[in-house]
Short mmCIF file of C-alpha atoms in Angstrom, two decimals:
data_model
loop_
_atom_site.label_atom_id
_atom_site.label_comp_id
_atom_site.label_asym_id
_atom_site.label_seq_id
_atom_site.Cartn_x
_atom_site.Cartn_y
_atom_site.Cartn_z
CA UNK Z 102 4.47 -22.59 -34.30
CA UNK Z 103 7.50 -24.93 -32.60
CA UNK Z 104 10.01 -26.41 -34.59
CA UNK Z 105 11.20 -29.78 -35.11
CA UNK Z 106 14.57 -31.22 -34.82
CA UNK Z 107 14.07 -32.66 -38.39
CA UNK Z 108 13.11 -29.03 -39.49
CA UNK Z 109 15.61 -26.53 -37.37
CA UNK Z 110 18.83 -25.67 -38.41
CA UNK Z 111 21.83 -25.05 -36.58
CA UNK Z 112 24.17 -22.61 -38.30
CA UNK Z 113 27.11 -20.69 -37.63
CA UNK Z 114 27.51 -17.12 -38.27
CA UNK Z 115 29.57 -15.51 -40.91
CA UNK Z 116 31.57 -13.87 -38.03
CA UNK Z 117 32.09 -17.05 -35.90
CA UNK Z 118 33.08 -18.40 -39.41
CA UNK Z 119 35.64 -15.60 -39.97
CA UNK Z 120 37.60 -16.40 -36.62
CA UNK Z 121 38.29 -20.42 -37.49
CA UNK Z 122 41.67 -20.90 -37.23
CA UNK Z 123 41.86 -22.20 -41.12
CA UNK Z 124 40.23 -19.30 -42.23
CA UNK Z 125 42.45 -16.76 -40.17
CA UNK Z 126 45.51 -18.73 -41.94
CA UNK Z 127 44.12 -17.04 -45.20
CA UNK Z 128 43.96 -13.60 -44.04
CA UNK Z 129 40.42 -12.45 -44.27
CA UNK Z 130 39.40 -8.89 -45.11
CA UNK Z 131 35.68 -7.91 -44.88
CA UNK Z 132 35.41 -5.29 -47.45
CA UNK Z 133 31.73 -4.99 -47.51
CA UNK Z 134 28.40 -5.65 -45.35
CA UNK Z 135 30.19 -5.56 -42.39
CA UNK Z 136 27.15 -4.62 -40.35
CA UNK Z 137 25.31 -7.73 -41.49
CA UNK Z 138 27.97 -10.31 -40.49
CA UNK Z 139 25.78 -12.21 -37.77
CA UNK Z 140 23.88 -13.82 -40.64
CA UNK Z 141 23.46 -17.47 -40.44
CA UNK Z 142 25.80 -19.89 -42.57
CA UNK Z 143 23.65 -23.05 -43.20
CA UNK Z 144 26.09 -24.28 -45.76
CA UNK Z 145 29.19 -23.93 -47.71
CA UNK Z 146 29.53 -23.76 -51.60
CA UNK Z 147 32.25 -22.98 -53.90
CA UNK Z 148 30.72 -21.40 -57.03
CA UNK Z 149 32.20 -19.72 -59.79
CA UNK Z 150 29.30 -19.08 -62.40
CA UNK Z 151 27.79 -15.46 -62.77
CA UNK Z 152 24.08 -17.23 -62.25
CA UNK Z 153 25.03 -18.96 -59.42
CA UNK Z 154 22.23 -17.95 -57.20
CA UNK Z 155 19.69 -20.12 -59.01
CA UNK Z 156 21.72 -23.23 -57.53
CA UNK Z 157 21.28 -21.81 -53.88
CA UNK Z 158 18.48 -22.38 -51.26
CA UNK Z 159 19.65 -19.57 -48.74
CA UNK Z 160 22.06 -19.13 -46.11
CA UNK Z 161 25.20 -20.66 -48.10
CA UNK Z 162 28.41 -19.06 -47.84
CA UNK Z 163 30.02 -19.23 -51.51
CA UNK Z 164 33.40 -19.68 -52.28
CA UNK Z 165 34.84 -18.22 -55.28
CA UNK Z 166 38.08 -17.32 -57.03
CA UNK Z 167 36.35 -15.04 -59.38
CA UNK Z 168 38.38 -16.81 -62.46
CA UNK Z 169 35.14 -16.57 -64.57
CA UNK Z 170 34.21 -13.21 -63.82
CA UNK Z 171 37.60 -11.18 -64.51
CA UNK Z 172 37.38 -8.49 -66.83
CA UNK Z 173 33.70 -8.62 -66.85
CA UNK Z 174 32.34 -5.66 -64.79
CA UNK Z 175 28.67 -6.72 -65.70
CA UNK Z 176 29.08 -10.38 -64.94
CA UNK Z 177 30.96 -8.96 -61.50
CA UNK Z 178 28.02 -6.96 -60.85
CA UNK Z 179 25.38 -9.53 -61.68
CA UNK Z 180 27.15 -12.47 -59.38
CA UNK Z 181 27.01 -10.43 -56.63
CA UNK Z 182 23.06 -9.52 -57.51
CA UNK Z 183 22.36 -13.47 -57.56
CA UNK Z 184 23.61 -13.73 -54.52
CA UNK Z 185 21.80 -11.72 -53.06
CA UNK Z 186 18.19 -12.62 -54.59
CA UNK Z 187 19.54 -16.29 -53.16
CA UNK Z 188 19.53 -14.74 -49.79
CA UNK Z 189 23.31 -16.14 -49.41
CA UNK Z 190 24.86 -15.86 -45.91
CA UNK Z 191 28.08 -14.01 -47.55
CA UNK Z 192 30.66 -14.26 -50.35
CA UNK Z 193 34.33 -14.95 -49.95
CA UNK Z 194 36.74 -14.01 -52.93
CA UNK Z 195 40.49 -15.55 -52.90
CA UNK Z 196 42.62 -13.11 -54.15
CA UNK Z 197 45.48 -14.13 -56.78
CA UNK Z 198 44.47 -15.96 -59.57
CA UNK Z 199 41.69 -13.33 -60.90
CA UNK Z 200 42.00 -10.45 -58.97
CA UNK Z 201 44.74 -8.68 -57.31
CA UNK Z 202 42.64 -6.71 -55.07
CA UNK Z 203 38.89 -6.82 -54.21
CA UNK Z 204 36.86 -5.67 -57.11
CA UNK Z 205 35.21 -2.28 -56.70
CA UNK Z 206 32.52 -3.41 -58.39
CA UNK Z 207 31.57 -6.53 -56.63
CA UNK Z 208 32.51 -4.49 -53.43
CA UNK Z 209 29.97 -1.54 -54.16
CA UNK Z 210 27.08 -4.09 -55.20
CA UNK Z 211 27.64 -5.92 -52.22
CA UNK Z 212 27.56 -3.21 -49.76
CA UNK Z 213 24.34 -2.19 -51.50
CA UNK Z 214 22.54 -5.27 -51.34
CA UNK Z 215 23.79 -5.73 -47.70
CA UNK Z 216 25.43 -8.83 -48.40
CA UNK Z 217 29.13 -9.62 -46.28
CA UNK Z 218 31.97 -9.65 -48.62
CA UNK Z 219 35.31 -11.24 -47.59
CA UNK Z 220 38.52 -11.35 -49.80
CA UNK Z 221 41.26 -13.81 -48.50
CA UNK Z 222 44.94 -12.39 -49.15
CA UNK Z 223 46.68 -15.42 -48.83
CA UNK Z 224 46.18 -18.27 -50.82
CA UNK Z 225 43.95 -20.77 -49.34
CA UNK Z 226 42.52 -24.29 -50.30
CA UNK Z 227 38.71 -23.82 -50.64
CA UNK Z 228 38.27 -27.34 -49.42
CA UNK Z 229 39.83 -26.93 -46.31
CA UNK Z 230 37.19 -24.49 -45.36
CA UNK Z 231 34.29 -26.66 -46.48
CA UNK Z 232 35.23 -29.43 -44.44
CA UNK Z 233 35.66 -27.52 -41.61
CA UNK Z 234 32.63 -25.73 -41.86
CA UNK Z 235 30.21 -28.58 -43.27
CA UNK Z 236 31.76 -30.92 -39.95
CA UNK Z 237 31.01 -28.46 -37.43
CA UNK Z 238 27.32 -27.76 -38.70
CA UNK Z 239 26.67 -31.41 -38.45
CA UNK Z 240 28.36 -31.73 -34.89
CA UNK Z 241 26.12 -28.86 -33.97
CA UNK Z 242 22.84 -30.16 -35.76
CA UNK Z 243 23.65 -33.79 -33.69
CA UNK Z 244 24.21 -31.67 -30.74
CA UNK Z 245 20.90 -29.72 -31.33
CA UNK Z 246 18.92 -33.05 -31.85
CA UNK Z 247 20.33 -34.79 -28.66
CA UNK Z 248 19.59 -31.47 -26.77
CA UNK Z 249 15.63 -31.35 -27.83
CA UNK Z 250 15.05 -34.72 -27.14
CA UNK Z 251 16.82 -34.60 -23.87
CA UNK Z 252 14.54 -31.50 -23.07
CA UNK Z 253 11.44 -33.20 -24.16
CA UNK Z 254 12.57 -36.03 -22.06
CA UNK Z 255 12.94 -34.77 -19.18
CA UNK Z 256 9.87 -32.23 -19.30
CA UNK Z 257 7.40 -34.84 -19.96
CA UNK Z 258 8.71 -36.93 -17.04
CA UNK Z 259 7.91 -33.92 -14.91
CA UNK Z 260 4.35 -33.19 -16.45
CA UNK Z 261 3.61 -36.75 -16.06
CA UNK Z 262 4.68 -37.10 -11.86
CA UNK Z 263 2.52 -33.97 -11.26
CA UNK Z 264 4.95 -31.45 -10.77
CA UNK Z 265 4.31 -27.79 -10.69
CA UNK Z 266 4.98 -25.07 -12.82
CA UNK Z 267 7.87 -24.10 -11.18
CA UNK Z 268 9.36 -27.60 -11.27
CA UNK Z 269 9.44 -26.93 -15.16
CA UNK Z 270 10.89 -23.72 -15.25
CA UNK Z 271 13.65 -24.55 -13.26
CA UNK Z 272 14.35 -27.15 -15.08
CA UNK Z 273 14.23 -24.94 -18.79
CA UNK Z 274 16.62 -22.44 -16.56
CA UNK Z 275 18.99 -25.27 -15.84
CA UNK Z 276 19.51 -25.92 -19.73
CA UNK Z 277 19.39 -22.46 -20.82
CA UNK Z 278 21.57 -21.09 -17.80
CA UNK Z 279 19.22 -17.73 -17.94
CA UNK Z 280 16.12 -16.18 -16.55
CA UNK Z 281 13.21 -17.61 -17.70
CA UNK Z 282 10.22 -16.10 -17.56
CA UNK Z 283 6.82 -16.65 -17.85
CA UNK Z 284 3.95 -14.12 -18.89
CA UNK Z 285 0.40 -13.57 -20.11
CA UNK Z 286 -0.02 -11.51 -22.89
CA UNK Z 287 -0.51 -8.25 -21.17
CA UNK Z 288 3.29 -9.26 -19.94
CA UNK Z 289 1.93 -9.66 -16.33
CA UNK Z 290 4.64 -12.32 -14.89
CA UNK Z 291 3.10 -15.71 -14.17
CA UNK Z 292 6.35 -17.44 -13.09
CA UNK Z 293 10.03 -17.39 -13.12
CA UNK Z 294 13.55 -19.24 -12.65
CA UNK Z 295 16.88 -19.03 -13.12
CA UNK Z 296 19.56 -17.65 -10.53
CA UNK Z 297 17.51 -14.81 -8.22
CA UNK Z 298 20.00 -12.05 -8.25
CA UNK Z 299 19.94 -12.24 -12.37
CA UNK Z 300 16.28 -12.36 -12.38
CA UNK Z 301 15.85 -9.67 -10.09
CA UNK Z 302 17.98 -7.97 -12.13
CA UNK Z 303 15.28 -8.34 -15.16
CA UNK Z 304 12.15 -7.99 -13.29
CA UNK Z 305 13.26 -4.59 -11.95
CA UNK Z 306 12.17 -3.17 -15.22
CA UNK Z 307 10.06 -5.53 -16.74
CA UNK Z 308 7.67 -3.22 -18.38
CA UNK Z 309 10.06 -1.74 -20.53
CA UNK Z 310 12.04 -4.75 -21.09
CA UNK Z 311 9.55 -6.99 -22.24
CA UNK Z 312 7.72 -4.39 -24.50
CA UNK Z 313 11.51 -4.06 -26.04
CA UNK Z 314 12.16 -7.97 -25.99
CA UNK Z 315 10.43 -9.06 -29.08
CA UNK Z 316 12.90 -7.28 -31.66
CA UNK Z 317 16.11 -8.25 -29.68
CA UNK Z 318 16.40 -12.03 -30.51
CA UNK Z 319 20.10 -10.94 -31.59
CA UNK Z 320 20.83 -10.24 -27.59
CA UNK Z 321 19.85 -13.36 -26.12
CA UNK Z 322 15.97 -12.07 -25.62
CA UNK Z 323 14.45 -15.25 -27.02
CA UNK Z 324 10.54 -15.79 -26.91
CA UNK Z 325 8.22 -18.58 -27.61
CA UNK Z 326 4.13 -18.37 -27.80
CA UNK Z 327 2.12 -20.18 -25.33
CA UNK Z 328 -1.37 -21.09 -27.09
CA UNK Z 329 -3.45 -23.65 -28.81
CA UNK Z 330 -6.76 -23.86 -31.11
CA UNK Z 331 -5.68 -20.14 -32.86
CA UNK Z 332 -5.67 -19.11 -29.61
CA UNK Z 333 -2.55 -17.48 -27.25
CA UNK Z 334 -2.69 -17.12 -24.04
CA UNK Z 335 0.96 -16.38 -22.76
CA UNK Z 336 4.59 -16.32 -23.89
CA UNK Z 337 7.72 -17.77 -22.28
CA UNK Z 338 11.04 -15.80 -22.64
CA UNK Z 339 14.49 -16.98 -21.76
CA UNK Z 340 16.15 -13.43 -21.02
CA UNK Z 341 19.85 -12.81 -22.08
CA UNK Z 342 20.44 -16.30 -23.39
CA UNK Z 343 24.50 -16.70 -24.20
CA UNK Z 344 24.51 -19.14 -26.59
CA UNK Z 345 23.48 -19.11 -30.32
CA UNK Z 346 20.18 -17.55 -31.05
CA UNK Z 347 18.90 -20.89 -33.06
CA UNK Z 348 19.75 -23.06 -29.97
CA UNK Z 349 17.74 -20.63 -27.54
CA UNK Z 350 14.51 -20.64 -29.93
CA UNK Z 351 15.11 -24.92 -30.12
CA UNK Z 352 14.97 -24.45 -25.76
CA UNK Z 353 12.04 -22.05 -25.87
CA UNK Z 354 10.15 -24.19 -28.06
CA UNK Z 355 10.69 -27.14 -26.18
CA UNK Z 356 9.81 -25.25 -22.93
CA UNK Z 357 6.75 -23.73 -24.79
CA UNK Z 358 5.41 -27.22 -25.96
CA UNK Z 359 5.71 -28.86 -22.46
CA UNK Z 360 4.15 -25.86 -20.50
CA UNK Z 361 1.25 -26.13 -23.08
CA UNK Z 362 0.82 -29.95 -22.16
CA UNK Z 363 1.03 -28.77 -18.66
CA UNK Z 364 -2.03 -27.15 -18.74
CA UNK Z 365 -3.81 -29.52 -21.01
CA UNK Z 366 -3.11 -32.58 -18.85
CA UNK Z 367 -3.66 -30.64 -15.37
CA UNK Z 368 -6.66 -28.34 -16.56
CA UNK Z 369 -4.54 -25.41 -15.37
CA UNK Z 370 -5.65 -22.51 -16.74
CA UNK Z 371 -3.48 -19.35 -17.37
CA UNK Z 372 -5.06 -17.89 -14.40
CA UNK Z 373 -4.44 -20.01 -11.91
CA UNK Z 374 -0.92 -19.79 -12.82
CA UNK Z 375 -1.34 -16.25 -11.87
CA UNK Z 376 -2.71 -17.40 -8.81
CA UNK Z 377 0.28 -19.41 -7.79
CA UNK Z 378 2.66 -16.53 -8.49
CA UNK Z 379 0.58 -14.31 -6.13
CA UNK Z 380 0.47 -16.98 -4.06
CA UNK Z 381 4.52 -17.40 -3.90
CA UNK Z 382 4.95 -13.67 -3.63
CA UNK Z 383 2.39 -12.93 -0.61
CA UNK Z 384 3.73 -16.16 1.28
CA UNK Z 385 7.27 -15.25 1.01
CA UNK Z 386 6.09 -11.53 2.24
CA UNK Z 387 4.34 -12.79 5.40
CA UNK Z 388 7.01 -15.73 6.09
CA UNK Z 389 9.49 -12.49 6.20
CA UNK Z 390 12.33 -15.47 5.00
CA UNK Z 391 12.98 -12.89 2.14
CA UNK Z 392 13.38 -9.25 2.63
CA UNK Z 393 10.49 -7.33 1.52
CA UNK Z 394 12.98 -5.25 -0.64
CA UNK Z 395 14.11 -7.99 -2.60
CA UNK Z 396 10.42 -9.03 -3.10
CA UNK Z 397 9.55 -5.65 -4.88
CA UNK Z 398 10.62 -6.45 -8.30
CA UNK Z 399 8.35 -9.50 -8.33
CA UNK Z 400 5.46 -7.48 -6.81
CA UNK Z 401 6.35 -4.89 -9.88
CA UNK Z 402 6.56 -7.55 -12.47
CA UNK Z 403 3.39 -9.29 -11.12
CA UNK Z 404 1.34 -6.39 -11.87
CA UNK Z 405 0.99 -4.84 -8.43
CA UNK Z 406 1.59 -0.98 -8.85
CA UNK Z 407 4.15 -0.25 -6.09
CA UNK Z 408 5.13 3.64 -6.91
CA UNK Z 409 3.74 5.82 -4.31
CA UNK Z 410 1.14 3.89 -3.15
CA UNK Z 411 -1.01 3.19 -0.20
CA UNK Z 412 -0.96 -0.84 0.22
CA UNK Z 413 -3.78 -2.47 2.64
CA UNK Z 414 -3.29 -5.82 4.14
CA UNK Z 415 -6.38 -7.92 4.29
CA UNK Z 416 -6.58 -11.54 5.28
CA UNK Z 417 -10.08 -13.23 4.85
CA UNK Z 418 -11.61 -16.31 6.37
CA UNK Z 419 -13.75 -18.41 4.50
CA UNK Z 420 -13.47 -16.59 1.04
CA UNK Z 421 -12.90 -18.14 -1.74
CA UNK Z 422 -9.77 -16.93 -3.90
CA UNK Z 423 -11.51 -16.74 -7.44
CA UNK Z 424 -14.41 -14.46 -5.96
CA UNK Z 425 -12.07 -12.30 -4.16
CA UNK Z 426 -10.47 -11.64 -7.16
CA UNK Z 427 -13.41 -11.06 -8.92
CA UNK Z 428 -14.54 -9.08 -6.82
CA UNK Z 429 -11.25 -6.82 -6.56
CA UNK Z 430 -11.82 -6.28 -10.76
CA UNK Z 431 -15.59 -5.27 -10.31
CA UNK Z 432 -14.42 -2.73 -7.73
CA UNK Z 433 -11.49 -1.86 -9.80
CA UNK Z 434 -9.02 -1.93 -6.86
CA UNK Z 435 -5.80 -3.31 -7.93
CA UNK Z 436 -4.15 -6.24 -5.96
CA UNK Z 437 -3.21 -9.77 -5.25
CA UNK Z 438 -4.94 -12.55 -4.16
CA UNK Z 439 -3.59 -15.67 -2.78
CA UNK Z 440 -4.11 -18.83 -0.20
CA UNK Z 441 -2.22 -19.01 2.68
CA UNK Z 442 -3.26 -22.25 5.02
CA UNK Z 443 -6.27 -23.02 7.26
CA UNK Z 444 -8.70 -21.61 4.85
CA UNK Z 445 -7.29 -18.19 5.49
CA UNK Z 446 -6.54 -15.90 2.14
CA UNK Z 447 -4.30 -13.00 1.75
CA UNK Z 448 -5.57 -10.06 -0.05
CA UNK Z 449 -3.17 -7.13 -0.78
CA UNK Z 450 -4.54 -3.84 -1.74
CA UNK Z 451 -2.56 -0.85 -3.69
CA UNK Z 452 -4.12 2.26 -3.66
CA UNK Z 453 -3.17 5.53 -4.87
CA UNK Z 454 -2.19 7.86 -2.18
CA UNK Z 455 -5.42 10.09 -2.65
CA UNK Z 456 -7.91 7.44 -2.13
CA UNK Z 457 -9.93 6.61 1.42
CA UNK Z 458 -7.94 3.11 2.27
CA UNK Z 459 -10.69 2.65 5.33
CA UNK Z 460 -13.90 3.51 3.29
CA UNK Z 461 -12.68 1.33 0.47
CA UNK Z 462 -11.65 -1.83 2.90
CA UNK Z 463 -15.10 -1.60 4.39
CA UNK Z 464 -17.14 -1.40 0.75
CA UNK Z 465 -14.75 -4.37 -0.13
CA UNK Z 466 -16.10 -5.91 2.91
CA UNK Z 467 -19.48 -5.58 2.91
CA UNK Z 468 -19.52 -6.71 -0.64
CA UNK Z 469 -17.45 -9.57 -0.09
CA UNK Z 470 -20.10 -10.51 2.73
CA UNK Z 471 -22.86 -10.05 1.43
CA UNK Z 472 -22.14 -11.56 -1.85
CA UNK Z 473 -21.07 -15.02 0.29
CA UNK Z 474 -24.38 -14.66 2.71
CA UNK Z 475 -22.30 -16.69 5.34
CA UNK Z 476 -21.79 -14.92 8.64
CA UNK Z 477 -18.43 -16.83 8.87
CA UNK Z 478 -16.99 -14.61 6.26
CA UNK Z 479 -13.93 -12.62 7.90
CA UNK Z 480 -12.54 -9.63 6.81
CA UNK Z 481 -9.34 -8.76 9.01
CA UNK Z 482 -7.13 -6.02 8.10
CA UNK Z 483 -3.80 -3.78 9.60
CA UNK Z 484 -3.29 -0.44 9.54
CA UNK Z 485 -2.46 1.24 5.95
CA UNK Z 486 0.93 0.93 5.11
CA UNK Z 487 2.63 3.54 2.70
CA UNK Z 488 6.47 1.76 2.78
CA UNK Z 489 6.83 -1.23 1.16
CA UNK Z 490 9.15 -2.93 3.98
CA UNK Z 491 6.68 -2.39 6.26
CA UNK Z 492 4.05 -4.54 4.37
CA UNK Z 493 4.86 -8.16 5.83
CA UNK Z 494 4.46 -7.09 9.26
CA UNK Z 495 1.20 -5.88 8.01
CA UNK Z 496 -0.18 -8.67 6.57
CA UNK Z 497 1.01 -11.03 9.63
CA UNK Z 498 -0.96 -8.36 11.93
CA UNK Z 499 -3.93 -9.20 9.64
CA UNK Z 500 -3.58 -12.80 9.60
CA UNK Z 501 -3.71 -13.00 13.85
CA UNK Z 502 -6.53 -10.71 13.89
CA UNK Z 503 -8.29 -13.54 11.60
CA UNK Z 504 -7.56 -16.20 13.49
CA UNK Z 505 -8.43 -14.61 17.12
CA UNK Z 506 -11.87 -14.05 15.73
CA UNK Z 507 -12.16 -17.04 13.01
CA UNK Z 508 -14.32 -19.77 15.83
CA UNK Z 509 -16.69 -17.13 16.76
CA UNK Z 510 -17.35 -15.05 14.17
CA UNK Z 511 -21.04 -15.84 13.98
CA UNK Z 512 -21.92 -14.92 17.65
CA UNK Z 513 -19.81 -11.96 17.52
CA UNK Z 514 -21.03 -8.56 16.78
CA UNK Z 515 -18.10 -7.45 14.43
CA UNK Z 516 -17.43 -4.47 12.24
CA UNK Z 517 -17.36 -5.60 8.21
CA UNK Z 518 -13.45 -4.83 8.46
CA UNK Z 519 -11.67 -6.27 11.84
CA UNK Z 520 -8.59 -4.93 13.21
CA UNK Z 521 -6.45 -5.41 16.14
CA UNK Z 522 -8.37 -3.16 18.60
CA UNK Z 523 -11.34 -5.53 17.92
CA UNK Z 524 -10.28 -8.08 18.88
CA UNK Z 525 -8.80 -7.40 22.72
CA UNK Z 526 -8.29 -9.87 24.87
CA UNK Z 527 -8.70 -13.06 21.92
CA UNK Z 528 -5.75 -11.16 20.78
CA UNK Z 529 -3.75 -11.20 23.41
CA UNK Z 530 -4.57 -15.08 24.51
CA UNK Z 531 -3.46 -16.37 20.98
CA UNK Z 532 -0.55 -14.22 21.13
CA UNK Z 533 0.77 -16.40 24.52
CA UNK Z 534 -0.88 -19.62 23.27
CA UNK Z 535 2.08 -21.76 22.74
CA UNK Z 536 3.14 -20.51 26.37
CA UNK Z 537 3.75 -23.62 28.29
CA UNK Z 538 1.65 -22.15 31.76
CA UNK Z 539 -1.48 -20.50 29.96
CA UNK Z 540 -1.36 -23.97 28.09
CA UNK Z 541 -1.52 -25.87 31.48
CA UNK Z 542 -3.52 -23.08 32.89
CA UNK Z 543 -6.37 -23.86 30.05
CA UNK Z 544 -6.37 -27.53 30.51
CA UNK Z 545 -6.66 -27.03 34.34
CA UNK Z 546 -9.37 -25.08 33.97
CA UNK Z 547 -11.48 -27.05 31.02
CA UNK Z 548 -10.35 -30.75 32.83
CA UNK Z 549 -13.93 -31.79 33.15
CA UNK Z 550 -15.22 -30.77 29.64
CA UNK Z 551 -11.90 -32.28 27.45
CA UNK Z 552 -13.08 -35.38 26.63
CA UNK Z 553 -14.62 -35.78 23.26
CA UNK Z 554 -18.29 -36.90 24.67
CA UNK Z 555 -18.57 -33.24 26.16
CA UNK Z 556 -17.72 -31.21 22.71
CA UNK Z 557 -21.58 -30.50 22.82
CA UNK Z 558 -21.19 -28.64 26.06
CA UNK Z 559 -18.30 -27.09 25.03
CA UNK Z 560 -19.81 -25.47 22.31
CA UNK Z 561 -22.59 -24.75 24.51
CA UNK Z 562 -20.34 -22.88 26.84
CA UNK Z 563 -17.98 -21.38 24.07
CA UNK Z 564 -21.38 -18.96 22.85
CA UNK Z 565 -22.73 -18.85 25.88
CA UNK Z 566 -19.43 -16.65 26.92
CA UNK Z 567 -18.81 -15.05 23.79
CA UNK Z 568 -22.28 -13.51 23.67
CA UNK Z 569 -21.67 -12.18 27.20
CA UNK Z 570 -23.62 -14.93 28.74
CA UNK Z 571 -26.98 -13.92 26.89
CA UNK Z 572 -28.73 -17.25 27.99
CA UNK Z 573 -31.54 -16.42 25.45
CA UNK Z 574 -29.26 -15.58 22.68
CA UNK Z 575 -27.44 -18.70 23.09
CA UNK Z 576 -30.54 -21.15 23.06
CA UNK Z 577 -31.34 -19.59 19.95
CA UNK Z 578 -27.61 -19.99 18.49
CA UNK Z 579 -28.08 -23.75 19.31
CA UNK Z 580 -31.73 -24.28 18.61
CA UNK Z 581 -32.59 -25.39 22.45
CA UNK Z 582 -35.01 -24.57 24.51
CA UNK Z 583 -34.32 -22.35 27.50
CA UNK Z 584 -34.84 -24.95 30.26
CA UNK Z 585 -32.85 -26.93 27.80
CA UNK Z 586 -30.19 -24.52 28.14
CA UNK Z 587 -30.44 -24.26 31.93
CA UNK Z 588 -29.68 -28.13 32.43
CA UNK Z 589 -26.84 -27.83 29.99
CA UNK Z 590 -25.36 -25.12 31.82
CA UNK Z 591 -26.01 -26.33 35.28
CA UNK Z 592 -23.94 -29.67 33.90
CA UNK Z 593 -21.15 -27.36 33.07
CA UNK Z 594 -21.04 -25.84 36.02
CA UNK Z 595 -20.98 -29.12 37.92
CA UNK Z 596 -18.24 -30.62 35.42
CA UNK Z 597 -16.15 -27.39 36.08
CA UNK Z 598 -17.05 -26.75 39.36
CA UNK Z 599 -17.38 -23.11 39.33
CA UNK Z 600 -20.72 -20.65 39.18
CA UNK Z 601 -20.88 -19.19 35.83
CA UNK Z 602 -23.13 -16.10 37.64
CA UNK Z 603 -19.99 -15.06 39.33
CA UNK Z 604 -18.07 -12.82 37.03
CA UNK Z 605 -14.56 -13.71 37.96
CA UNK Z 606 -15.02 -17.38 38.03
CA UNK Z 607 -16.74 -16.88 34.20
CA UNK Z 608 -14.10 -14.56 33.37
CA UNK Z 609 -11.53 -17.41 34.14
CA UNK Z 610 -12.78 -20.08 32.30
CA UNK Z 611 -13.52 -17.74 29.24
CA UNK Z 612 -9.80 -16.96 29.40
CA UNK Z 613 -9.00 -20.50 29.63
CA UNK Z 614 -11.53 -21.25 26.79
CA UNK Z 615 -9.76 -18.58 24.43
CA UNK Z 616 -6.60 -20.40 25.04
CA UNK Z 617 -7.83 -23.80 24.50
CA UNK Z 618 -9.20 -22.99 20.78
CA UNK Z 619 -6.05 -20.68 20.01
CA UNK Z 620 -4.38 -24.29 20.54
CA UNK Z 621 -6.41 -26.08 18.56
CA UNK Z 622 -5.87 -24.10 15.25
#
């Protein structure tokens, strides 16, 4: 549950109080409870009564001269036990008036209770310590309230402006000055922010780190749960936060509130954050801007098995990411799915080395085409990769294959999984599509059909050539009679000044049309 500035109490630890200049002047010595010096000090009280605990509410550092305890060991022991029951932070005993040295009874009782006990060897005005600590706590509380409102205002403004998840996380990382990670309940990373090298260090062994982070807030690992209406669906983690723990919790709580609001207002479910994470990773892999080796920690943290695996890069045209993700889960195939561009979706399968990658990819493609019921659904693949560094080239190859046959899927006799060897001339033309000479050739050969009014004739020509000049099949696909098709083919030949029955002339026109279509994509 998130805290609020009104209930959140900033604190100094016992250890921090003992390093204050005014305290050092009193020559402090820890004589018991040395392993508990990180306890928070919420307030400072001067108290001598043996039953002091009834006046405390927890978290206080109690200052005493012990003047009312001298000579009575039972009172001394009860004094310490009373502080322990009240959950005091520490007890500070000023030596001199009542005790020349730390009384053994109090020291032993404090050690048994785990209560830090400090003695001051030099006379020290308790009022100075009280004033110093109280003023610091007030300043810290004011700073905490200001920070809380600043973070809430900035994150709310980003959400109102429609900012994506990444922008919110970047802002949280800026305030926390440490890596920020958002995960689902299975520890799968949905988003990260912070300095890239530091984030990569966290992600390299994320599974182990994430499972240990719950009980190590003292080391700067601070978590806040994400969810609402009694249901948790994720968490945000500040990784290695260097400020005090209370401020870190405040930041994490504010970030959690913003992420939940982002989900509610944007209709963004947690699973879509998984899609965004996969999209960012696969886009970076395809682009090659980030070396594959640097992306390996992100892939592992996103839930993709990467050790001793066979990677199968796929690109699907006319495939819905949700359907693809569901199909992978149904078939038990580990992988990532992400939409790229122009209706293409990347799928990266991660298979065990002893699995038949070709057979599993074909089974996946067959099920997908069967479920989609569309002849335009294309599953293009590159050869399997056993080295992670080869995955980006594989994804680019699969994308090239998918693009090469995208416009002709309905008329080509394609296998369930299309590979580079299946695209033949189409693949070569697509690689050369930006060459000025190829562009000039296409325009010259098709000049008579490149106006908008001739788009229907261009479509007939495309089908006729893609079917190997099969007139019956072309007429069937365009829902026209054979005589009507003949008239259109005659018009096409007249416009282009070619004889499509001549193999060389038909091949020339076909190449020009492939180049023209490639340039339009």
